[in-house]
Amino acid sequence: MKFLQSWPEPVIRVQSLSESGINVIPDRYIKPPSDRPSLINVSQANIPVIDLQNLLSDSQTLRDTTLTHILGACREWGFFQVVNHGVDRELMKRTREVWLEFFNLPLDVKQVYANAPSTYEGYGSRLGVEKGAILDWCDYFFLHYMPYSLRGESKWPTLPQSCRELIAKYGEEVTKLCGTLMKVLSINLGLSEDHLQNAFGGGDFGACLRVNFYPKCPQPDLTLGLSPHSDPGGMTLLLPDHNVAGLQVRKGNKWVTVKPVPDAFIVNIGDQIQVLSNAIYKSVEHRVIVNSAKDRVSLAFFYNPKSDILIEPIKDLVTEDRPALYTPMTFDEYRLYMRTKGPSGKSQVESLTKASG
Ligand code: OGA
Ligand code: NI
């Protein structure tokens, strides 16, 4: 993929811009008026909150209502928060802190990890390679966790010292949680509990971590931390910043600002699960707004199908009344789109539909 070898313009670290003390942001971060965050179309609703411990209750009724609650969230919101999810709180806290420390290291230490669009691994400041594109107000670190063959720990930060160890431990724990959620999502589709995981390639699934750093911004009304997009992968487990809100989820014509519950993860359905479920589950558009007072850090763990397996609607979910809505495609092929164009709403999963070709 020759055209994905390098960035079309010199890379500017948003954090450096923010720390330089400017009062006016450069034009390349200014969104057209219709794309800017506005209070007019923000809803006061919140995404569903699910207590996962209820799935282990002695009460069949409580177990069933919890499953139904999750089913509703996957169909209507594409998003929910989970509490009592079993991931160690202290580990969540330490992992977040170590990444905050990473971003606070001197620029030259971070530059060693500067990424390229061919794999995106490392320290980055843009998505997409379109020349002259309007950029998002965000730096990030992207790494592969699974499969082992792609893990490349040598590309993970060596500083702060505990960084690699914490990434490995955190990855292990959130992978377990993703496994549990995959079972729940399968059962709620009327399938055997291993069905979705098998469709992902069983133990050969993929997983990546993107740590997003949204620096404080002198003109937050003109820009976005992350433009509207749906996640291209299977399922995302987001550890949001519990001190600073910023994630907004589309609900009809409005944006819902997620109010993070302490110690919760935010779960969302990605495009690949929308395809497998033949659109019973929705991969919903979301975006991030920034603010003038505080930096914000989030950890997005992407749980994905094996990259070269064909993803198409599960046969049991295709009926005469509900024909297959998507044509088969591997995740590798699919992901190339976002890596080229950058975040661009839901145009991608929609372009996969048979009706629109
Ligand atoms: C993402 C994402 C949301 C956030 O990384 O795909 O949507 O709150 N992040 O940072
Ligand atoms: Ni996302």
PDB file of N, CA, C and O in Angstrom, residues 239 292 311 329:
ATOM      1  N   LEU A 239     -12.261   3.005  28.296  1.00  0.00           N
ATOM      2  CA  LEU A 239     -12.082   3.528  29.649  1.00  0.00           C
ATOM      3  C   LEU A 239     -12.039   5.044  29.498  1.00  0.00           C
ATOM      4  O   LEU A 239     -11.055   5.594  29.004  1.00  0.00           O
ATOM      5  N   SER A 292     -11.810  23.877  27.304  1.00  0.00           N
ATOM      6  CA  SER A 292     -10.712  24.836  27.456  1.00  0.00           C
ATOM      7  C   SER A 292      -9.972  24.661  28.775  1.00  0.00           C
ATOM      8  O   SER A 292      -8.892  25.219  28.954  1.00  0.00           O
ATOM      9  N   ILE A 311     -16.272 -11.645   6.902  1.00  0.00           N
ATOM     10  CA  ILE A 311     -17.343 -11.259   7.826  1.00  0.00           C
ATOM     11  C   ILE A 311     -18.599 -10.992   7.004  1.00  0.00           C
ATOM     12  O   ILE A 311     -18.592 -10.177   6.079  1.00  0.00           O
ATOM     13  N   MET A 329     -16.843  -9.402   3.475  1.00  0.00           N
ATOM     14  CA  MET A 329     -15.599  -8.640   3.344  1.00  0.00           C
ATOM     15  C   MET A 329     -14.709  -8.965   4.541  1.00  0.00           C
ATOM     16  O   MET A 329     -15.215  -9.213   5.631  1.00  0.00           O
TER      17      MET A 329
END
